[in-house]
GROMACS .gro file of C-alpha atoms in nm:
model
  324
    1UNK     CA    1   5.925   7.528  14.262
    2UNK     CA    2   5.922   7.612  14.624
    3UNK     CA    3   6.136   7.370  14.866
    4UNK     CA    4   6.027   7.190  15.117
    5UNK     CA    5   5.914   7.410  15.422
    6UNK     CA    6   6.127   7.495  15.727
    7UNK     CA    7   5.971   7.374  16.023
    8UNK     CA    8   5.959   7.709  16.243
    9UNK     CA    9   5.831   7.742  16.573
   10UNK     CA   10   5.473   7.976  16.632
   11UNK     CA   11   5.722   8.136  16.884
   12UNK     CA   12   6.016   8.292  16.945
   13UNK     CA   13   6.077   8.163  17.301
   14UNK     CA   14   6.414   8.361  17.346
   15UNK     CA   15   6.248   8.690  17.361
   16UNK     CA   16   6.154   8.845  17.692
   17UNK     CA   17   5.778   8.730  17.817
   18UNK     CA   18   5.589   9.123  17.747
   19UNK     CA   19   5.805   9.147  17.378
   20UNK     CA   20   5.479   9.190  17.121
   21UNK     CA   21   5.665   9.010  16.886
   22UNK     CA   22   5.739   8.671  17.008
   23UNK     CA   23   5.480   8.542  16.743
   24UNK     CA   24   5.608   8.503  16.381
   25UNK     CA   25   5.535   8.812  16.142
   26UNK     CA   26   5.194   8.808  16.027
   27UNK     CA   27   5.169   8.956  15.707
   28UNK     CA   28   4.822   8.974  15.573
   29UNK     CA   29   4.769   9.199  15.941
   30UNK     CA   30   5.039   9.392  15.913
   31UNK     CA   31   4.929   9.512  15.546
   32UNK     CA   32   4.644   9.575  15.652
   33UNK     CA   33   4.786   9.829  15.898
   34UNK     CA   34   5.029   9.970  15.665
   35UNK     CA   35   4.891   9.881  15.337
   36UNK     CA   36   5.237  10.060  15.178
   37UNK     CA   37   5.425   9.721  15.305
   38UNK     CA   38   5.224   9.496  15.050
   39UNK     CA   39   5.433   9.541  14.715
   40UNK     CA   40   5.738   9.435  14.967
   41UNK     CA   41   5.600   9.094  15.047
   42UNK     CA   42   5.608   8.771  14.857
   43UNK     CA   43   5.599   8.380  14.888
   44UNK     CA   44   5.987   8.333  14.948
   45UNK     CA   45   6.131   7.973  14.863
   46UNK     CA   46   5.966   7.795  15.136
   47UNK     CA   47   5.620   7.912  14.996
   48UNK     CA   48   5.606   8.123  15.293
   49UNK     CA   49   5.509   8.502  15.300
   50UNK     CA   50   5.819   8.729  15.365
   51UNK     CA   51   5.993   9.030  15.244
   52UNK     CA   52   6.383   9.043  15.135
   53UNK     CA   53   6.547   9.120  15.403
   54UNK     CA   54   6.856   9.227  15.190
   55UNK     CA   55   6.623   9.491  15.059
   56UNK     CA   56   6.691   9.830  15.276
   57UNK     CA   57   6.343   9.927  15.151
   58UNK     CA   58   6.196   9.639  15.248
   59UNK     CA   59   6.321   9.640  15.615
   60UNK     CA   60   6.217  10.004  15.629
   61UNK     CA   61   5.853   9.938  15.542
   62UNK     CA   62   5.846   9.629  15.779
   63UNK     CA   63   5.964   9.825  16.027
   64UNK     CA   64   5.701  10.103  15.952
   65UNK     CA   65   5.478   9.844  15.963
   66UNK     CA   66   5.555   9.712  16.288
   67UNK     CA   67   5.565  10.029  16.460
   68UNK     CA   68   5.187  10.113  16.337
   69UNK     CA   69   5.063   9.810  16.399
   70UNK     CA   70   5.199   9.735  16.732
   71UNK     CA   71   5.254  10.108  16.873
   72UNK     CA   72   5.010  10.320  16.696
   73UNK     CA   73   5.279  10.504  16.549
   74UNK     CA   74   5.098  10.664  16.250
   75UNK     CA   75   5.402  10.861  16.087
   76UNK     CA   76   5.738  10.689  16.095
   77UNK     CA   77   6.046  10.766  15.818
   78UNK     CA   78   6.423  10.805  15.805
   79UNK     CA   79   6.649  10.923  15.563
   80UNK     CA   80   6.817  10.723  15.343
   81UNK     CA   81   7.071  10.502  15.445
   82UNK     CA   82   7.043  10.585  15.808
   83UNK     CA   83   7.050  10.281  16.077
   84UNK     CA   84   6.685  10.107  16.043
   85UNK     CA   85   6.689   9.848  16.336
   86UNK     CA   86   6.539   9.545  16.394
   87UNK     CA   87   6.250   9.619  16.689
   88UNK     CA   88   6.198   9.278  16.800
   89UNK     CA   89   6.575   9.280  16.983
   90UNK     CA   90   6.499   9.689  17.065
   91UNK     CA   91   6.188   9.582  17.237
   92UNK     CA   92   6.372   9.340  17.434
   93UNK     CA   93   6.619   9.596  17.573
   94UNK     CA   94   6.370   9.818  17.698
   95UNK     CA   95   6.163   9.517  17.888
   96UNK     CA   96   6.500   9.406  18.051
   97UNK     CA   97   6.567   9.750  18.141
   98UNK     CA   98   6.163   9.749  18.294
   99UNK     CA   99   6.268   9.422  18.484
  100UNK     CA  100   6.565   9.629  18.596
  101UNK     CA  101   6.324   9.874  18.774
  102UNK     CA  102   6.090   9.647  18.925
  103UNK     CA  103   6.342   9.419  19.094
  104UNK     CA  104   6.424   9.767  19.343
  105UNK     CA  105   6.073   9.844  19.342
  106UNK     CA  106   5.881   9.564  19.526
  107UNK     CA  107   5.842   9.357  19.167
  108UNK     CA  108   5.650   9.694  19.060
  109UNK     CA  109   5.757   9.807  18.710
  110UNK     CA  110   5.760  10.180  18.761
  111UNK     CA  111   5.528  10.331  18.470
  112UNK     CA  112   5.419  10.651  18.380
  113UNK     CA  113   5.597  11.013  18.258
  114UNK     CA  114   5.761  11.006  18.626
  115UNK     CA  115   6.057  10.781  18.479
  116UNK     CA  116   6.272  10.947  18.314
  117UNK     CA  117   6.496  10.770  18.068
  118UNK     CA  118   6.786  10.884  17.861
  119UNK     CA  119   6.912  10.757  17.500
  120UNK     CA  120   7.261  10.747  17.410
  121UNK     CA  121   7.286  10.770  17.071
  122UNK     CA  122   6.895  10.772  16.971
  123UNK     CA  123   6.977  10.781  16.611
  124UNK     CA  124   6.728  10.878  16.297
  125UNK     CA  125   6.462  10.631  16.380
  126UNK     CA  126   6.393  10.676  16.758
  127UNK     CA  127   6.333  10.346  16.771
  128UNK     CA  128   6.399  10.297  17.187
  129UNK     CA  129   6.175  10.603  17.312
  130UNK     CA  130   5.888  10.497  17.073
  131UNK     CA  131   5.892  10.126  17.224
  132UNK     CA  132   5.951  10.275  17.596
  133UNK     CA  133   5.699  10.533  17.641
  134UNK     CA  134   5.398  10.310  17.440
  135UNK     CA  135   5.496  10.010  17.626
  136UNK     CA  136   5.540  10.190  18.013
  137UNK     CA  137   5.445  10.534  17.992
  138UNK     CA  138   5.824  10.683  18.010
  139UNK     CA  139   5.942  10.988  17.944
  140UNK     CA  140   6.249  10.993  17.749
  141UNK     CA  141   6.563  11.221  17.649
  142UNK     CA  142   6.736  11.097  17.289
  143UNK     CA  143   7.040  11.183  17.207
  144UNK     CA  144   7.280  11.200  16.933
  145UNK     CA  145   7.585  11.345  16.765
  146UNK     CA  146   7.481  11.398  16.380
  147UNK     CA  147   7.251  11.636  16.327
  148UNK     CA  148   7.042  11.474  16.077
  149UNK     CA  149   6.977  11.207  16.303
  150UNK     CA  150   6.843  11.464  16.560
  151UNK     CA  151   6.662  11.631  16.271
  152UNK     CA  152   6.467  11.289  16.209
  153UNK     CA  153   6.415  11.177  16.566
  154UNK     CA  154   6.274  11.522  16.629
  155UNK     CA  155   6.030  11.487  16.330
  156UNK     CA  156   5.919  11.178  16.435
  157UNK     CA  157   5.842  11.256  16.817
  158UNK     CA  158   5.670  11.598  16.689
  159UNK     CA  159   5.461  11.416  16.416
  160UNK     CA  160   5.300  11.157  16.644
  161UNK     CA  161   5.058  11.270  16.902
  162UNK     CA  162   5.158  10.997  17.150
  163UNK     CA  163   5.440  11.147  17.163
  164UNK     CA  164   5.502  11.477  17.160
  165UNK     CA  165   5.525  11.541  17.495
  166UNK     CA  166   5.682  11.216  17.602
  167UNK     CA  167   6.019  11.244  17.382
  168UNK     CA  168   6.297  11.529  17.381
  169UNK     CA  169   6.563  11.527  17.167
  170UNK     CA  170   6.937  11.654  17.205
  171UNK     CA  171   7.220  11.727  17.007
  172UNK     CA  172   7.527  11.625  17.120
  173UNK     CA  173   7.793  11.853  16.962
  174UNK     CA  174   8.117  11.768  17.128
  175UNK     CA  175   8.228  11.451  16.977
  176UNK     CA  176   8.471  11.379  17.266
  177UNK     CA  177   8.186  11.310  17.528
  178UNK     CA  178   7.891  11.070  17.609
  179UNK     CA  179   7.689  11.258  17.940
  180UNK     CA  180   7.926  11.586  17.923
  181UNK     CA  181   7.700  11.828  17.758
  182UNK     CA  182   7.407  11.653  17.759
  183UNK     CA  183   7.302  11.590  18.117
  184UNK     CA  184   7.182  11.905  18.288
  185UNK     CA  185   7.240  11.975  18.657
  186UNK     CA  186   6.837  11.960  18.756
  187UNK     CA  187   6.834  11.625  18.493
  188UNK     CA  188   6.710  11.338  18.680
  189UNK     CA  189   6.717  10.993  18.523
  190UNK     CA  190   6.624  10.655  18.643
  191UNK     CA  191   6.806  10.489  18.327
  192UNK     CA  192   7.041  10.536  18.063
  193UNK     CA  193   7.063  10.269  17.782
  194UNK     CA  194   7.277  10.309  17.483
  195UNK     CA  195   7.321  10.061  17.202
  196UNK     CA  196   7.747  10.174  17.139
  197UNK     CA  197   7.865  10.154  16.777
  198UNK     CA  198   8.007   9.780  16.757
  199UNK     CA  199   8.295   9.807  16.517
  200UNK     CA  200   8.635   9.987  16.509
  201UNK     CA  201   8.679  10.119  16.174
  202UNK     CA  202   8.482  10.132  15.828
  203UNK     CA  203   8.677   9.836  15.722
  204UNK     CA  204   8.590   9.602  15.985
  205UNK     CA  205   8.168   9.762  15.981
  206UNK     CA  206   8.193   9.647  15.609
  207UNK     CA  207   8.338   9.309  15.657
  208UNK     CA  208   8.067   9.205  15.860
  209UNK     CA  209   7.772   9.399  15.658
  210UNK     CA  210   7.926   9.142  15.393
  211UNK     CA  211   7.926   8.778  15.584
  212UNK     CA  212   7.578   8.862  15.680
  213UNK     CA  213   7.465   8.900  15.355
  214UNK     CA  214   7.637   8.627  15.183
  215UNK     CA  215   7.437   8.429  15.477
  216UNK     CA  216   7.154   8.556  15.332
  217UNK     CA  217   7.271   8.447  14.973
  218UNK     CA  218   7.227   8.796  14.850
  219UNK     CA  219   7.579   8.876  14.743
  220UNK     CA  220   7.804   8.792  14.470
  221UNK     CA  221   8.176   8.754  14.468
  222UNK     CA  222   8.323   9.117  14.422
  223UNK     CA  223   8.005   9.323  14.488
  224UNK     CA  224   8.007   9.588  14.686
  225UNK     CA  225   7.745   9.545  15.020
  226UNK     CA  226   7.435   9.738  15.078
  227UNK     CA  227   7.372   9.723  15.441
  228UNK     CA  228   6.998   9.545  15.475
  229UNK     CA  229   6.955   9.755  15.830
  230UNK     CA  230   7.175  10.044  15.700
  231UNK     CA  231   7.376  10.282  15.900
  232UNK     CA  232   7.606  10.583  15.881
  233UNK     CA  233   7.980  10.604  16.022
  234UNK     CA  234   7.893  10.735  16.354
  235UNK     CA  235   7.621  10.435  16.404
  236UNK     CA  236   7.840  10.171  16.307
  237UNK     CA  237   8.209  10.214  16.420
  238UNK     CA  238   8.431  10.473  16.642
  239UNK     CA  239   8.793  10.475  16.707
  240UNK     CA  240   8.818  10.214  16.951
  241UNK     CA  241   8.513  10.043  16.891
  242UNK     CA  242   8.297   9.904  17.127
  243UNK     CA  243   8.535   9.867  17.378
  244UNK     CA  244   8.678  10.165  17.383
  245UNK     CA  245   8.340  10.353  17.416
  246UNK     CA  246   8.190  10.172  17.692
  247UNK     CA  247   8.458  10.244  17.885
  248UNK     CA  248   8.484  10.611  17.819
  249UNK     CA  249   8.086  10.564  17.901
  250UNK     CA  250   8.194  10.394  18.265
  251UNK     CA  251   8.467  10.684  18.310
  252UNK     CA  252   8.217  10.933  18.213
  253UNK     CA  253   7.919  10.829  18.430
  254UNK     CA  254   8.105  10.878  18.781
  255UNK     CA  255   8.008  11.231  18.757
  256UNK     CA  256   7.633  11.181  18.746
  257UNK     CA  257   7.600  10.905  18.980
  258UNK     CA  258   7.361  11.097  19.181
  259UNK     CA  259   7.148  11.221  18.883
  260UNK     CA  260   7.124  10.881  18.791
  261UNK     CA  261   7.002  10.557  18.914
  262UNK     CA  262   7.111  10.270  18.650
  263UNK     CA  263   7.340  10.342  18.398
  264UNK     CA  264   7.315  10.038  18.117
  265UNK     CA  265   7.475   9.966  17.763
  266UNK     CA  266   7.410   9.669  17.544
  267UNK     CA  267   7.775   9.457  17.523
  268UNK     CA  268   7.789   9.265  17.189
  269UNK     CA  269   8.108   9.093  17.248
  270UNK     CA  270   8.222   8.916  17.520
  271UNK     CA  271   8.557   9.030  17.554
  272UNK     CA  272   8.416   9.375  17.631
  273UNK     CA  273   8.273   9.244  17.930
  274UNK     CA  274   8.622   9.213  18.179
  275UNK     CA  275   8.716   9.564  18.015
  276UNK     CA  276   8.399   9.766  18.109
  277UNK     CA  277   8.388   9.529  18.463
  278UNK     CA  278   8.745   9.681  18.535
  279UNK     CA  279   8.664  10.005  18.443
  280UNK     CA  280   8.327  10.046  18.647
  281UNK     CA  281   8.472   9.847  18.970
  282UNK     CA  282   8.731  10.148  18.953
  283UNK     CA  283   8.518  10.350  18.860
  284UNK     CA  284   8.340  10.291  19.204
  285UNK     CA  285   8.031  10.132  19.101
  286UNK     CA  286   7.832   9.995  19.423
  287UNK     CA  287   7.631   9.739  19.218
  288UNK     CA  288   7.713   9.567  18.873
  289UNK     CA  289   7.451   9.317  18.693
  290UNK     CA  290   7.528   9.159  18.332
  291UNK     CA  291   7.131   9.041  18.215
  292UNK     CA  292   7.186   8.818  17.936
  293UNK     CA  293   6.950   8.843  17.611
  294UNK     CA  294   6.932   8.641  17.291
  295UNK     CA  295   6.730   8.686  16.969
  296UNK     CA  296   6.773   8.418  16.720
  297UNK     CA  297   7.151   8.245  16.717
  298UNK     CA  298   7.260   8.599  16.804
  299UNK     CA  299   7.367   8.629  17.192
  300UNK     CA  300   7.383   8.986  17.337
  301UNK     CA  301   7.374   9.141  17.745
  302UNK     CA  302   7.296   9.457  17.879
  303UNK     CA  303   7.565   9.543  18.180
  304UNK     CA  304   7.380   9.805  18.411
  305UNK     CA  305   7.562   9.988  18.702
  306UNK     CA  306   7.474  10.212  18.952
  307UNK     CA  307   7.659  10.461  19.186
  308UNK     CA  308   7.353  10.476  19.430
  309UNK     CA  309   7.429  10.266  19.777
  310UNK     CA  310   7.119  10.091  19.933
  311UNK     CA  311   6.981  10.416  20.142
  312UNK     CA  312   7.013  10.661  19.826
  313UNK     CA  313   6.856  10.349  19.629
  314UNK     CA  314   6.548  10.361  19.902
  315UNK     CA  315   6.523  10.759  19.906
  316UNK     CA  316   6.530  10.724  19.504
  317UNK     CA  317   6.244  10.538  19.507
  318UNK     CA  318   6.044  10.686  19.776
  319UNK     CA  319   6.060  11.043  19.579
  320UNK     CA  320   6.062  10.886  19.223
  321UNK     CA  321   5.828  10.620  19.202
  322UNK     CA  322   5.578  10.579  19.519
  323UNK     CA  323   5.327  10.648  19.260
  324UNK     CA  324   5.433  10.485  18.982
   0.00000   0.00000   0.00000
């Protein structure tokens, strides 16, 4: 017997304005775009359609889903186990990151393959290029330090014709650096965003894969978690954890402050905010902003910094975007 409904709003009013996915999921339209998500959806005990979202397979085909429907992405996969991401909250980090942009560019969003954009940590599922260059046009760099992740995100740029020649992908192989390695001298970017690994060890990664699933009532007493969004070691946790790598990220990014224009990471925790502050005021950033985001009861912020003072900001522009 299903219990009474939820009262749910048509709209999630905490995403950013342009995010496609403000309204609630449709199902019946997204199975018809990816009929493979239909054996994955049910009534759940409100008597409303849904899939288990404690079911990795589940998330991966709503995901799959999603990205079809709402991108044209016609062939989307990653291997087991790998980090499959919710896209509503990805979306939102690339429209801040637009908003960014158009605040130095006359309220403009800069759009087209002339904005160049580079992804720390890119992971399997390529999930931030995909949303960027469908939604604006940009061109993007991924990056990562597991091979099989650059294996998959490579796949999936060279299997979609959208985006073959919007999306390169690059292995990072020295697992003591962020831009070191990656950044070539004639690189250009106008952003860098990065979503860091969160936790500080395996222990603490699979502490809080287990609270969210008891939220979810899908775990027993004892039982051993399976991660609903998935995720491998170098996805979840580092040495350090969060903290730690956003400010080896600020220390790093001095020396491509003039091949860059706005550096940005996503900050999950708040006490990571006076660390990476600290380390990018010493850092000598000439320009700091903390945008605050939200999706759900979950708070997040993207900190962006730049090394660019206002004349190098204005020549930027001038040979960057004047057509954009």
């Amino acid at each position: 017997m299903a219990q009474p409904k939820k009262s749910f709003p048509n709209e999630k009013s905490e995403l950013h304005a342009r995010n496609l996915h403000r309204s609630r999921y449709d199902f019946p339209q997204l199975i018809e775009s990816c009929p493979e998500l239909a054996p994955f959806v049910s009534l759940n005990k409100y008597d409303d359609l849904s899939v288990n979202f404690s079911d990795p397979e589940a998330v991966k085909m709503l995901n799959k889903a999603l990205l079809k429907h709402f991108y044209h992405i016609q062939n989307w996969d990653i291997p087991k186990d790998f980090l499959c991401p919710p896209i509503p909250g990805r979306a939102d980090y690339i429209h801040y990151l637009a908003d960014l942009l158009s605040a130095c560019n006359g309220d403009r969003i800069p759009q087209g393959n002339s904005v160049h954009v580079l992804d720390i940590g890119v992971g399997a599922n390529c999930i931030y290029p995909i949303i960027g260059h469908i939604s604006y046009g940009w061109k993007f760099v991924g990056t990562d330090i597991d091979p099989v992740s650059v294996s998959s995100a490579k796949l999936i740029a060279e299997a979609n014709r959208n985006l073959t020649k919007a999306i390169d992908i690059r292995l990072q192989k020295s697992a003591e650096n962020i831009f070191k390695g990656i950044i070539k001298p004639t690189d250009r970017f106008d952003l860098t965003l990065c979503n860091p690994p969160f936790h500080a060890s395996q222990e603490e990664a699979d502490a809080v894969g287990m609270k969210k699933l008891r939220n979810l009532g899908k775990l027993e007493d004892g039982a051993k978690p399976v991660l609903n969004f998935g995720g491998k070691t170098t996805e979840l946790w580092c040495d350090g954890g969060e903290e730690r790598f956003v400010r080896q990220m600020a220390e790093e990014s001095v020396a491509f402050g003039q091949q860059c224009f706005w550096f940005t990471t996503l900050v999950s925790k708040k006490t990571t905010l006076p660390v990476l502050s600290h380390a990018l005021r010493y850092a000598g950033a000439t320009d700091i902003k903390v945008i605050n985001m939200a999706q759900g009861q979950k708070a997040s912020r993207v900190v962006a910094w730049t090394f660019l003072d206002r004349q190098q900001q204005e020549e930027w522009m001038r040979s960057r975007w004047i057509k954009a």
